[in-house]
GROMACS .gro file of C-alpha atoms in nm:
model
  447
    1UNK     CA    1   0.010   0.010   0.020
    2UNK     CA    2   0.157   0.364  -0.101
    3UNK     CA    3   0.113   0.618   0.167
    4UNK     CA    4   0.219   0.991   0.127
    5UNK     CA    5   0.345   1.107   0.484
    6UNK     CA    6   0.376   1.528   0.502
    7UNK     CA    7   0.567   1.590   0.764
    8UNK     CA    8   0.838   1.890   0.914
    9UNK     CA    9   0.763   2.234   1.019
   10UNK     CA   10   0.923   2.428   1.261
   11UNK     CA   11   0.884   2.233   1.591
   12UNK     CA   12   0.901   1.902   1.477
   13UNK     CA   13   1.120   1.769   1.269
   14UNK     CA   14   1.025   1.526   0.945
   15UNK     CA   15   1.346   1.288   1.068
   16UNK     CA   16   1.143   1.235   1.350
   17UNK     CA   17   0.879   1.117   1.219
   18UNK     CA   18   0.959   0.907   0.997
   19UNK     CA   19   1.251   0.708   1.177
   20UNK     CA   20   0.912   0.696   1.341
   21UNK     CA   21   0.763   0.553   1.053
   22UNK     CA   22   0.970   0.305   0.988
   23UNK     CA   23   0.825  -0.024   1.168
   24UNK     CA   24   0.513   0.047   0.995
   25UNK     CA   25   0.715  -0.031   0.581
   26UNK     CA   26   0.705  -0.418   0.755
   27UNK     CA   27   0.382  -0.481   0.776
   28UNK     CA   28   0.350  -0.415   0.323
   29UNK     CA   29   0.391  -0.010   0.360
   30UNK     CA   30   0.551   0.180   0.136
   31UNK     CA   31   0.646   0.575   0.213
   32UNK     CA   32   0.675   0.834   0.030
   33UNK     CA   33   0.798   1.134   0.199
   34UNK     CA   34   0.680   1.487   0.119
   35UNK     CA   35   0.848   1.738   0.364
   36UNK     CA   36   0.717   2.099   0.201
   37UNK     CA   37   0.334   2.030   0.078
   38UNK     CA   38   0.337   2.267  -0.162
   39UNK     CA   39   0.217   2.148  -0.545
   40UNK     CA   40  -0.044   1.870  -0.353
   41UNK     CA   41  -0.294   1.840  -0.634
   42UNK     CA   42  -0.488   1.536  -0.707
   43UNK     CA   43  -0.306   1.446  -1.018
   44UNK     CA   44  -0.072   1.437  -0.700
   45UNK     CA   45  -0.280   1.209  -0.490
   46UNK     CA   46  -0.385   0.949  -0.731
   47UNK     CA   47  -0.153   0.634  -0.664
   48UNK     CA   48  -0.197   0.695  -0.252
   49UNK     CA   49  -0.471   0.540  -0.054
   50UNK     CA   50  -0.364   0.700   0.250
   51UNK     CA   51  -0.206   1.013   0.414
   52UNK     CA   52  -0.040   1.063   0.723
   53UNK     CA   53   0.040   1.420   0.809
   54UNK     CA   54   0.220   1.522   1.055
   55UNK     CA   55   0.293   1.843   0.990
   56UNK     CA   56   0.147   2.184   1.086
   57UNK     CA   57   0.105   2.475   0.810
   58UNK     CA   58   0.433   2.568   0.807
   59UNK     CA   59   0.748   2.449   0.470
   60UNK     CA   60   0.984   2.301   0.651
   61UNK     CA   61   1.214   2.356   0.937
   62UNK     CA   62   1.391   2.623   0.825
   63UNK     CA   63   1.078   2.804   0.622
   64UNK     CA   64   0.769   2.859   0.828
   65UNK     CA   65   0.501   3.037   0.609
   66UNK     CA   66   0.255   2.883   0.531
   67UNK     CA   67   0.227   2.593   0.302
   68UNK     CA   68  -0.151   2.518   0.237
   69UNK     CA   69  -0.319   2.690   0.006
   70UNK     CA   70  -0.685   2.668  -0.131
   71UNK     CA   71  -0.543   2.427  -0.459
   72UNK     CA   72  -0.423   2.179  -0.170
   73UNK     CA   73  -0.637   2.144   0.067
   74UNK     CA   74  -0.890   2.106  -0.259
   75UNK     CA   75  -0.698   1.862  -0.368
   76UNK     CA   76  -0.700   1.646   0.027
   77UNK     CA   77  -1.066   1.672   0.060
   78UNK     CA   78  -1.117   1.536  -0.211
   79UNK     CA   79  -0.943   1.259  -0.211
   80UNK     CA   80  -1.050   1.176   0.164
   81UNK     CA   81  -1.466   1.241  -0.015
   82UNK     CA   82  -1.378   1.044  -0.262
   83UNK     CA   83  -1.254   0.724   0.024
   84UNK     CA   84  -0.870   0.795   0.093
   85UNK     CA   85  -0.747   0.777   0.483
   86UNK     CA   86  -0.672   1.109   0.630
   87UNK     CA   87  -0.465   0.987   0.996
   88UNK     CA   88  -0.397   1.380   1.121
   89UNK     CA   89  -0.007   1.229   1.454
   90UNK     CA   90   0.079   1.516   1.642
   91UNK     CA   91   0.120   1.856   1.472
   92UNK     CA   92  -0.082   1.730   1.199
   93UNK     CA   93  -0.419   1.883   1.407
   94UNK     CA   94  -0.270   2.195   1.444
   95UNK     CA   95  -0.444   2.397   1.173
   96UNK     CA   96  -0.683   2.635   1.439
   97UNK     CA   97  -0.824   2.877   1.266
   98UNK     CA   98  -0.829   2.734   0.900
   99UNK     CA   99  -1.245   2.623   0.896
  100UNK     CA  100  -1.204   2.346   0.605
  101UNK     CA  101  -0.918   2.255   0.745
  102UNK     CA  102  -1.157   2.213   1.080
  103UNK     CA  103  -1.438   1.989   0.914
  104UNK     CA  104  -1.166   1.787   0.833
  105UNK     CA  105  -1.024   1.668   1.075
  106UNK     CA  106  -1.307   1.675   1.298
  107UNK     CA  107  -1.099   1.895   1.617
  108UNK     CA  108  -0.775   2.108   1.639
  109UNK     CA  109  -0.514   2.145   1.844
  110UNK     CA  110  -0.520   2.481   2.080
  111UNK     CA  111  -0.176   2.525   2.322
  112UNK     CA  112   0.026   2.297   2.585
  113UNK     CA  113   0.269   2.316   2.863
  114UNK     CA  114   0.658   2.208   2.875
  115UNK     CA  115   0.669   1.810   2.840
  116UNK     CA  116   0.567   1.633   3.107
  117UNK     CA  117   0.474   1.276   3.197
  118UNK     CA  118   0.130   1.197   3.032
  119UNK     CA  119  -0.080   0.880   3.008
  120UNK     CA  120  -0.272   0.773   2.672
  121UNK     CA  121  -0.506   0.558   2.858
  122UNK     CA  122  -0.837   0.395   2.625
  123UNK     CA  123  -1.176   0.423   2.664
  124UNK     CA  124  -1.312   0.128   2.571
  125UNK     CA  125  -1.144  -0.129   2.589
  126UNK     CA  126  -1.332  -0.296   2.274
  127UNK     CA  127  -1.243  -0.037   2.049
  128UNK     CA  128  -1.063  -0.188   1.674
  129UNK     CA  129  -0.863   0.104   1.740
  130UNK     CA  130  -0.683   0.008   2.031
  131UNK     CA  131  -0.721  -0.320   2.047
  132UNK     CA  132  -0.370  -0.431   2.138
  133UNK     CA  133  -0.338  -0.083   2.317
  134UNK     CA  134  -0.318  -0.015   2.721
  135UNK     CA  135  -0.315   0.267   2.878
  136UNK     CA  136   0.099   0.383   2.855
  137UNK     CA  137   0.279   0.614   3.018
  138UNK     CA  138   0.511   0.896   2.780
  139UNK     CA  139   0.646   1.238   2.837
  140UNK     CA  140   0.459   1.395   2.587
  141UNK     CA  141   0.331   1.737   2.500
  142UNK     CA  142   0.017   1.764   2.716
  143UNK     CA  143  -0.249   1.896   2.345
  144UNK     CA  144  -0.524   2.140   2.437
  145UNK     CA  145  -0.780   2.026   2.211
  146UNK     CA  146  -1.052   2.158   2.042
  147UNK     CA  147  -1.346   1.880   1.969
  148UNK     CA  148  -1.525   2.045   1.611
  149UNK     CA  149  -1.731   1.731   1.484
  150UNK     CA  150  -1.993   1.622   1.707
  151UNK     CA  151  -1.956   1.252   1.540
  152UNK     CA  152  -1.613   1.191   1.633
  153UNK     CA  153  -1.579   0.924   1.826
  154UNK     CA  154  -1.332   0.966   2.120
  155UNK     CA  155  -1.128   0.635   2.141
  156UNK     CA  156  -0.882   0.766   2.450
  157UNK     CA  157  -0.754   1.055   2.629
  158UNK     CA  158  -0.440   1.205   2.718
  159UNK     CA  159  -0.456   1.278   3.134
  160UNK     CA  160  -0.170   1.438   3.309
  161UNK     CA  161  -0.155   1.722   3.591
  162UNK     CA  162  -0.309   1.923   3.430
  163UNK     CA  163  -0.614   1.715   3.332
  164UNK     CA  164  -0.765   1.457   3.047
  165UNK     CA  165  -0.794   1.544   2.709
  166UNK     CA  166  -0.899   1.344   2.371
  167UNK     CA  167  -0.629   1.153   2.222
  168UNK     CA  168  -0.731   0.955   1.953
  169UNK     CA  169  -1.094   0.966   1.778
  170UNK     CA  170  -1.184   0.911   1.391
  171UNK     CA  171  -1.490   1.042   1.199
  172UNK     CA  172  -1.601   0.935   0.847
  173UNK     CA  173  -1.585   1.236   0.583
  174UNK     CA  174  -1.758   1.179   0.290
  175UNK     CA  175  -1.643   0.818   0.195
  176UNK     CA  176  -1.281   0.866   0.338
  177UNK     CA  177  -1.218   0.802   0.703
  178UNK     CA  178  -0.998   1.058   0.910
  179UNK     CA  179  -0.791   0.921   1.266
  180UNK     CA  180  -0.662   1.239   1.477
  181UNK     CA  181  -0.351   1.141   1.695
  182UNK     CA  182  -0.267   1.439   1.963
  183UNK     CA  183   0.081   1.288   2.071
  184UNK     CA  184   0.365   1.225   1.955
  185UNK     CA  185   0.616   1.501   2.028
  186UNK     CA  186   0.940   1.340   2.045
  187UNK     CA  187   1.165   0.985   1.911
  188UNK     CA  188   1.055   0.809   2.220
  189UNK     CA  189   0.698   0.804   2.197
  190UNK     CA  190   0.687   0.705   1.855
  191UNK     CA  191   0.896   0.417   1.924
  192UNK     CA  192   0.643   0.356   2.253
  193UNK     CA  193   0.521  -0.006   2.174
  194UNK     CA  194   0.147   0.094   2.307
  195UNK     CA  195   0.186   0.371   2.017
  196UNK     CA  196   0.322   0.177   1.717
  197UNK     CA  197   0.005  -0.058   1.777
  198UNK     CA  198  -0.193   0.237   1.774
  199UNK     CA  199  -0.024   0.328   1.491
  200UNK     CA  200  -0.107   0.018   1.293
  201UNK     CA  201  -0.442  -0.022   1.450
  202UNK     CA  202  -0.494   0.324   1.276
  203UNK     CA  203  -0.368   0.255   0.959
  204UNK     CA  204  -0.574   0.014   0.886
  205UNK     CA  205  -0.906   0.155   1.062
  206UNK     CA  206  -0.817   0.451   0.740
  207UNK     CA  207  -0.752   0.228   0.494
  208UNK     CA  208  -1.033  -0.075   0.500
  209UNK     CA  209  -1.276  -0.129   0.269
  210UNK     CA  210  -1.539   0.176   0.215
  211UNK     CA  211  -1.800   0.007  -0.020
  212UNK     CA  212  -1.769  -0.193  -0.324
  213UNK     CA  213  -1.832  -0.138  -0.673
  214UNK     CA  214  -1.937  -0.307  -1.060
  215UNK     CA  215  -1.702  -0.200  -1.349
  216UNK     CA  216  -1.827  -0.269  -1.678
  217UNK     CA  217  -1.536  -0.240  -1.984
  218UNK     CA  218  -1.282  -0.219  -1.702
  219UNK     CA  219  -0.966  -0.446  -1.879
  220UNK     CA  220  -0.871  -0.087  -2.034
  221UNK     CA  221  -0.869   0.245  -2.088
  222UNK     CA  222  -1.128   0.447  -1.931
  223UNK     CA  223  -1.288   0.144  -1.708
  224UNK     CA  224  -0.932  -0.012  -1.611
  225UNK     CA  225  -0.888   0.384  -1.465
  226UNK     CA  226  -1.165   0.413  -1.279
  227UNK     CA  227  -1.113   0.034  -1.119
  228UNK     CA  228  -0.758   0.123  -1.053
  229UNK     CA  229  -0.818   0.467  -0.889
  230UNK     CA  230  -1.168   0.265  -0.707
  231UNK     CA  231  -0.859   0.040  -0.545
  232UNK     CA  232  -0.603   0.288  -0.448
  233UNK     CA  233  -0.969   0.519  -0.247
  234UNK     CA  234  -1.029   0.207  -0.023
  235UNK     CA  235  -1.264   0.055  -0.276
  236UNK     CA  236  -1.363  -0.356  -0.358
  237UNK     CA  237  -1.409  -0.387  -0.724
  238UNK     CA  238  -1.616  -0.667  -0.929
  239UNK     CA  239  -1.422  -0.573  -1.251
  240UNK     CA  240  -1.629  -0.694  -1.542
  241UNK     CA  241  -1.366  -0.798  -1.817
  242UNK     CA  242  -1.516  -0.856  -2.215
  243UNK     CA  243  -1.143  -0.953  -2.335
  244UNK     CA  244  -0.919  -1.129  -2.149
  245UNK     CA  245  -0.646  -1.139  -2.381
  246UNK     CA  246  -0.632  -0.742  -2.417
  247UNK     CA  247  -0.686  -0.690  -1.997
  248UNK     CA  248  -0.413  -0.501  -1.833
  249UNK     CA  249  -0.645  -0.629  -1.533
  250UNK     CA  250  -0.366  -0.862  -1.419
  251UNK     CA  251  -0.132  -0.669  -1.260
  252UNK     CA  252  -0.363  -0.498  -1.021
  253UNK     CA  253  -0.473  -0.809  -0.959
  254UNK     CA  254  -0.129  -0.853  -0.841
  255UNK     CA  255  -0.120  -0.583  -0.652
  256UNK     CA  256  -0.516  -0.570  -0.506
  257UNK     CA  257  -0.544  -0.960  -0.398
  258UNK     CA  258  -0.796  -0.911  -0.124
  259UNK     CA  259  -1.053  -0.614  -0.259
  260UNK     CA  260  -1.025  -0.656  -0.664
  261UNK     CA  261  -1.251  -0.966  -0.798
  262UNK     CA  262  -1.196  -1.048  -1.205
  263UNK     CA  263  -1.560  -1.194  -1.424
  264UNK     CA  264  -1.606  -1.244  -1.782
  265UNK     CA  265  -1.946  -1.027  -1.828
  266UNK     CA  266  -2.077  -0.940  -2.206
  267UNK     CA  267  -2.303  -0.712  -2.160
  268UNK     CA  268  -2.460  -0.848  -2.504
  269UNK     CA  269  -2.546  -1.159  -2.343
  270UNK     CA  270  -2.807  -1.189  -2.048
  271UNK     CA  271  -2.637  -1.496  -1.970
  272UNK     CA  272  -2.321  -1.308  -1.913
  273UNK     CA  273  -2.457  -1.079  -1.710
  274UNK     CA  274  -2.651  -1.335  -1.523
  275UNK     CA  275  -2.376  -1.491  -1.430
  276UNK     CA  276  -2.167  -1.214  -1.310
  277UNK     CA  277  -2.429  -1.128  -1.091
  278UNK     CA  278  -2.430  -1.482  -0.939
  279UNK     CA  279  -2.008  -1.404  -0.922
  280UNK     CA  280  -2.017  -1.067  -0.733
  281UNK     CA  281  -2.345  -1.252  -0.512
  282UNK     CA  282  -2.088  -1.428  -0.361
  283UNK     CA  283  -1.808  -1.305  -0.335
  284UNK     CA  284  -1.888  -0.936  -0.234
  285UNK     CA  285  -2.255  -0.978  -0.197
  286UNK     CA  286  -2.449  -0.619  -0.186
  287UNK     CA  287  -2.298  -0.369  -0.402
  288UNK     CA  288  -2.324  -0.003  -0.352
  289UNK     CA  289  -2.213   0.174  -0.684
  290UNK     CA  290  -2.254   0.023  -0.998
  291UNK     CA  291  -2.048   0.221  -1.279
  292UNK     CA  292  -2.164   0.120  -1.636
  293UNK     CA  293  -1.923   0.240  -1.879
  294UNK     CA  294  -1.886  -0.084  -2.123
  295UNK     CA  295  -1.943   0.072  -2.504
  296UNK     CA  296  -1.800   0.004  -2.833
  297UNK     CA  297  -1.824   0.296  -3.137
  298UNK     CA  298  -1.841   0.109  -3.478
  299UNK     CA  299  -1.816   0.317  -3.749
  300UNK     CA  300  -1.624   0.675  -3.726
  301UNK     CA  301  -1.554   0.946  -4.009
  302UNK     CA  302  -1.652   0.642  -4.297
  303UNK     CA  303  -2.069   0.624  -4.171
  304UNK     CA  304  -2.237   0.899  -4.363
  305UNK     CA  305  -2.456   0.858  -4.575
  306UNK     CA  306  -2.291   0.917  -4.906
  307UNK     CA  307  -2.057   0.596  -4.788
  308UNK     CA  308  -2.365   0.412  -4.751
  309UNK     CA  309  -2.496   0.268  -4.388
  310UNK     CA  310  -2.394  -0.034  -4.174
  311UNK     CA  311  -2.700  -0.142  -4.027
  312UNK     CA  312  -2.529  -0.438  -3.888
  313UNK     CA  313  -2.271  -0.246  -3.739
  314UNK     CA  314  -2.496   0.021  -3.643
  315UNK     CA  315  -2.714  -0.265  -3.395
  316UNK     CA  316  -2.407  -0.366  -3.252
  317UNK     CA  317  -2.363  -0.004  -3.111
  318UNK     CA  318  -2.683   0.001  -2.971
  319UNK     CA  319  -2.716  -0.395  -2.807
  320UNK     CA  320  -2.333  -0.260  -2.659
  321UNK     CA  321  -2.395   0.094  -2.501
  322UNK     CA  322  -2.779   0.127  -2.467
  323UNK     CA  323  -2.934  -0.207  -2.429
  324UNK     CA  324  -2.631  -0.336  -2.179
  325UNK     CA  325  -2.637  -0.051  -1.968
  326UNK     CA  326  -3.046  -0.145  -1.909
  327UNK     CA  327  -2.995  -0.542  -1.876
  328UNK     CA  328  -2.718  -0.425  -1.616
  329UNK     CA  329  -2.958  -0.262  -1.410
  330UNK     CA  330  -3.158  -0.511  -1.442
  331UNK     CA  331  -2.977  -0.783  -1.311
  332UNK     CA  332  -2.779  -0.555  -1.039
  333UNK     CA  333  -3.049  -0.330  -0.932
  334UNK     CA  334  -3.170  -0.569  -0.679
  335UNK     CA  335  -2.791  -0.657  -0.562
  336UNK     CA  336  -2.807  -0.289  -0.442
  337UNK     CA  337  -3.114  -0.325  -0.274
  338UNK     CA  338  -2.918  -0.360   0.136
  339UNK     CA  339  -2.652  -0.090   0.022
  340UNK     CA  340  -2.734   0.290   0.196
  341UNK     CA  341  -2.559   0.422  -0.087
  342UNK     CA  342  -2.741   0.254  -0.382
  343UNK     CA  343  -2.547   0.482  -0.657
  344UNK     CA  344  -2.613   0.359  -1.030
  345UNK     CA  345  -2.362   0.529  -1.314
  346UNK     CA  346  -2.372   0.576  -1.651
  347UNK     CA  347  -2.113   0.648  -1.931
  348UNK     CA  348  -2.300   0.786  -2.233
  349UNK     CA  349  -2.207   1.100  -2.425
  350UNK     CA  350  -2.292   1.432  -2.524
  351UNK     CA  351  -2.304   1.228  -2.916
  352UNK     CA  352  -2.652   1.139  -2.719
  353UNK     CA  353  -2.810   1.515  -2.673
  354UNK     CA  354  -2.991   1.587  -2.908
  355UNK     CA  355  -2.990   1.959  -2.836
  356UNK     CA  356  -2.673   1.989  -2.913
  357UNK     CA  357  -2.587   1.690  -3.220
  358UNK     CA  358  -2.402   1.908  -3.413
  359UNK     CA  359  -2.228   1.572  -3.671
  360UNK     CA  360  -2.318   1.467  -3.950
  361UNK     CA  361  -2.247   1.129  -3.917
  362UNK     CA  362  -2.145   0.850  -3.724
  363UNK     CA  363  -2.531   0.754  -3.722
  364UNK     CA  364  -2.495   0.373  -3.474
  365UNK     CA  365  -2.243   0.562  -3.233
  366UNK     CA  366  -2.508   0.854  -3.123
  367UNK     CA  367  -2.832   0.702  -3.193
  368UNK     CA  368  -2.694   0.392  -2.912
  369UNK     CA  369  -2.597   0.763  -2.709
  370UNK     CA  370  -2.937   0.889  -2.762
  371UNK     CA  371  -3.120   0.573  -2.670
  372UNK     CA  372  -2.915   0.467  -2.377
  373UNK     CA  373  -2.991   0.812  -2.240
  374UNK     CA  374  -3.308   0.700  -2.212
  375UNK     CA  375  -3.333   0.419  -2.145
  376UNK     CA  376  -3.118   0.587  -1.735
  377UNK     CA  377  -3.445   0.806  -1.709
  378UNK     CA  378  -3.709   0.472  -1.708
  379UNK     CA  379  -3.479   0.366  -1.442
  380UNK     CA  380  -3.455   0.672  -1.280
  381UNK     CA  381  -3.773   0.655  -1.274
  382UNK     CA  382  -3.779   0.252  -1.159
  383UNK     CA  383  -3.576   0.312  -0.872
  384UNK     CA  384  -3.526   0.657  -0.724
  385UNK     CA  385  -3.830   0.637  -0.562
  386UNK     CA  386  -3.632   0.311  -0.408
  387UNK     CA  387  -3.300   0.554  -0.266
  388UNK     CA  388  -3.088   0.520  -0.582
  389UNK     CA  389  -2.936   0.818  -0.714
  390UNK     CA  390  -2.816   0.879  -1.035
  391UNK     CA  391  -2.542   1.007  -1.243
  392UNK     CA  392  -2.513   1.022  -1.633
  393UNK     CA  393  -2.242   1.130  -1.753
  394UNK     CA  394  -2.039   1.199  -2.089
  395UNK     CA  395  -1.585   1.129  -1.994
  396UNK     CA  396  -1.520   1.395  -2.260
  397UNK     CA  397  -1.245   1.321  -2.631
  398UNK     CA  398  -1.047   1.013  -2.423
  399UNK     CA  399  -0.723   0.787  -2.585
  400UNK     CA  400  -0.918   0.475  -2.594
  401UNK     CA  401  -0.882   0.258  -2.755
  402UNK     CA  402  -1.291   0.145  -2.843
  403UNK     CA  403  -1.170   0.291  -3.217
  404UNK     CA  404  -0.966  -0.109  -3.192
  405UNK     CA  405  -0.642   0.097  -3.104
  406UNK     CA  406  -0.574   0.371  -2.868
  407UNK     CA  407  -0.682   0.694  -3.025
  408UNK     CA  408  -0.303   0.929  -2.964
  409UNK     CA  409  -0.599   1.199  -3.162
  410UNK     CA  410  -0.816   1.252  -2.843
  411UNK     CA  411  -0.754   1.516  -2.616
  412UNK     CA  412  -0.769   1.309  -2.231
  413UNK     CA  413  -0.514   1.004  -2.125
  414UNK     CA  414  -0.794   0.768  -1.942
  415UNK     CA  415  -0.587   0.775  -1.598
  416UNK     CA  416  -0.717   1.198  -1.657
  417UNK     CA  417  -1.063   1.069  -1.726
  418UNK     CA  418  -1.090   0.864  -1.432
  419UNK     CA  419  -0.987   1.071  -1.249
  420UNK     CA  420  -1.263   1.356  -1.330
  421UNK     CA  421  -1.543   1.089  -1.378
  422UNK     CA  422  -1.477   0.943  -1.029
  423UNK     CA  423  -1.441   1.266  -0.811
  424UNK     CA  424  -1.854   1.310  -1.039
  425UNK     CA  425  -2.006   0.974  -0.971
  426UNK     CA  426  -1.856   1.023  -0.571
  427UNK     CA  427  -2.014   1.405  -0.526
  428UNK     CA  428  -2.282   1.504  -0.397
  429UNK     CA  429  -2.551   1.691  -0.603
  430UNK     CA  430  -2.836   1.943  -0.493
  431UNK     CA  431  -3.096   1.758  -0.690
  432UNK     CA  432  -3.085   1.413  -0.671
  433UNK     CA  433  -3.484   1.411  -0.808
  434UNK     CA  434  -3.418   1.501  -1.216
  435UNK     CA  435  -3.194   1.303  -1.382
  436UNK     CA  436  -2.917   1.508  -1.590
  437UNK     CA  437  -2.609   1.439  -1.852
  438UNK     CA  438  -2.338   1.609  -1.703
  439UNK     CA  439  -1.975   1.631  -1.887
  440UNK     CA  440  -1.619   1.610  -1.756
  441UNK     CA  441  -1.567   2.013  -1.791
  442UNK     CA  442  -1.934   2.030  -1.596
  443UNK     CA  443  -2.158   2.155  -1.812
  444UNK     CA  444  -2.520   2.035  -1.854
  445UNK     CA  445  -2.589   1.893  -2.185
  446UNK     CA  446  -2.965   1.969  -2.282
  447UNK     CA  447  -3.143   1.630  -2.374
   0.00000   0.00000   0.00000
């Protein structure tokens, strides 16, 4: 598992954090350390499942100017909302006055006396976060905290001659999980056996699966990008694979053996869909997120009336792009009934918008996308009263394999397209009771 560590500020050396985390590398964690947090972007966070924040809003020990820009805070918030984990340790809670960071963390540091004897005391013996962590004494800074989030759960307190303060708490933020730990200022605290066990438990809490998703057309292109992004954001994924001989999924299976399940899935074949449904029920059970992504583009520039139309290929477009998602929902919607999310995402295209149509070709593709928009609208009427939410989406012009070979003339790499798509799929909408076709660039397309 890849973990980004932000550390080093005026009063807290990055070296202390590096040495304190070193024992956790034996558990399969791979740490990347940033001592100057500037330049944090959504793309920069793509490879990681967890961020450990152990620095205040200062660039380095030598430079006390702030590092946290609006762009970097946007990136961090989006990362956690989509399922990424955030573990704030000691000075990682020092963001008093930054309202957005206070909401994200759930609490902030206010002040502390000089280092003194303190004891970290679990609140509940049965808390998974405190499993194997007995009360233990250390000499450390006694952080006085302000908890801002009433939904936060306090798992341990810090006791000293100065009183009692929350020392460990957790909360949810979007789909992700946040854990805050107020020690440790010095190397002795980091190396304490009880603290090391606490760190391991906190990492497990922040990175345990946040939900289960199905992605069709997952072998290459946008579907593969969505699958990889979901896995790195701590989702479990059932990946529908059309052609195993051309699939990139094997390398993800090696990296995420406990979170990725690959099943054959041809969305034009009802038997294949039903078999994938049974496989999903037998492996992950309840499904939270369904992403209908499989698509084809049978004809392109030569699909003009002057050169003659190709009804067989037009029907193939229709079977994959229009009937496929409709049949998929028939099979998988019942497997979402027990989910608290019940989110259905359908990858369509601006080519399906009649009001915005500019083409004089691409009959089959455009008509199939208009049809899937209608099919999604009907499913919306069927399932919205049951609490399902929908995302109908145009991903942009992607460098995928829909034309047989990778389309290098397109605008976006699949990885960038997947990041933008996932951001929309996992975000809240102001009006969930109206279906709309939205684009990767924020536009709403007319029907």
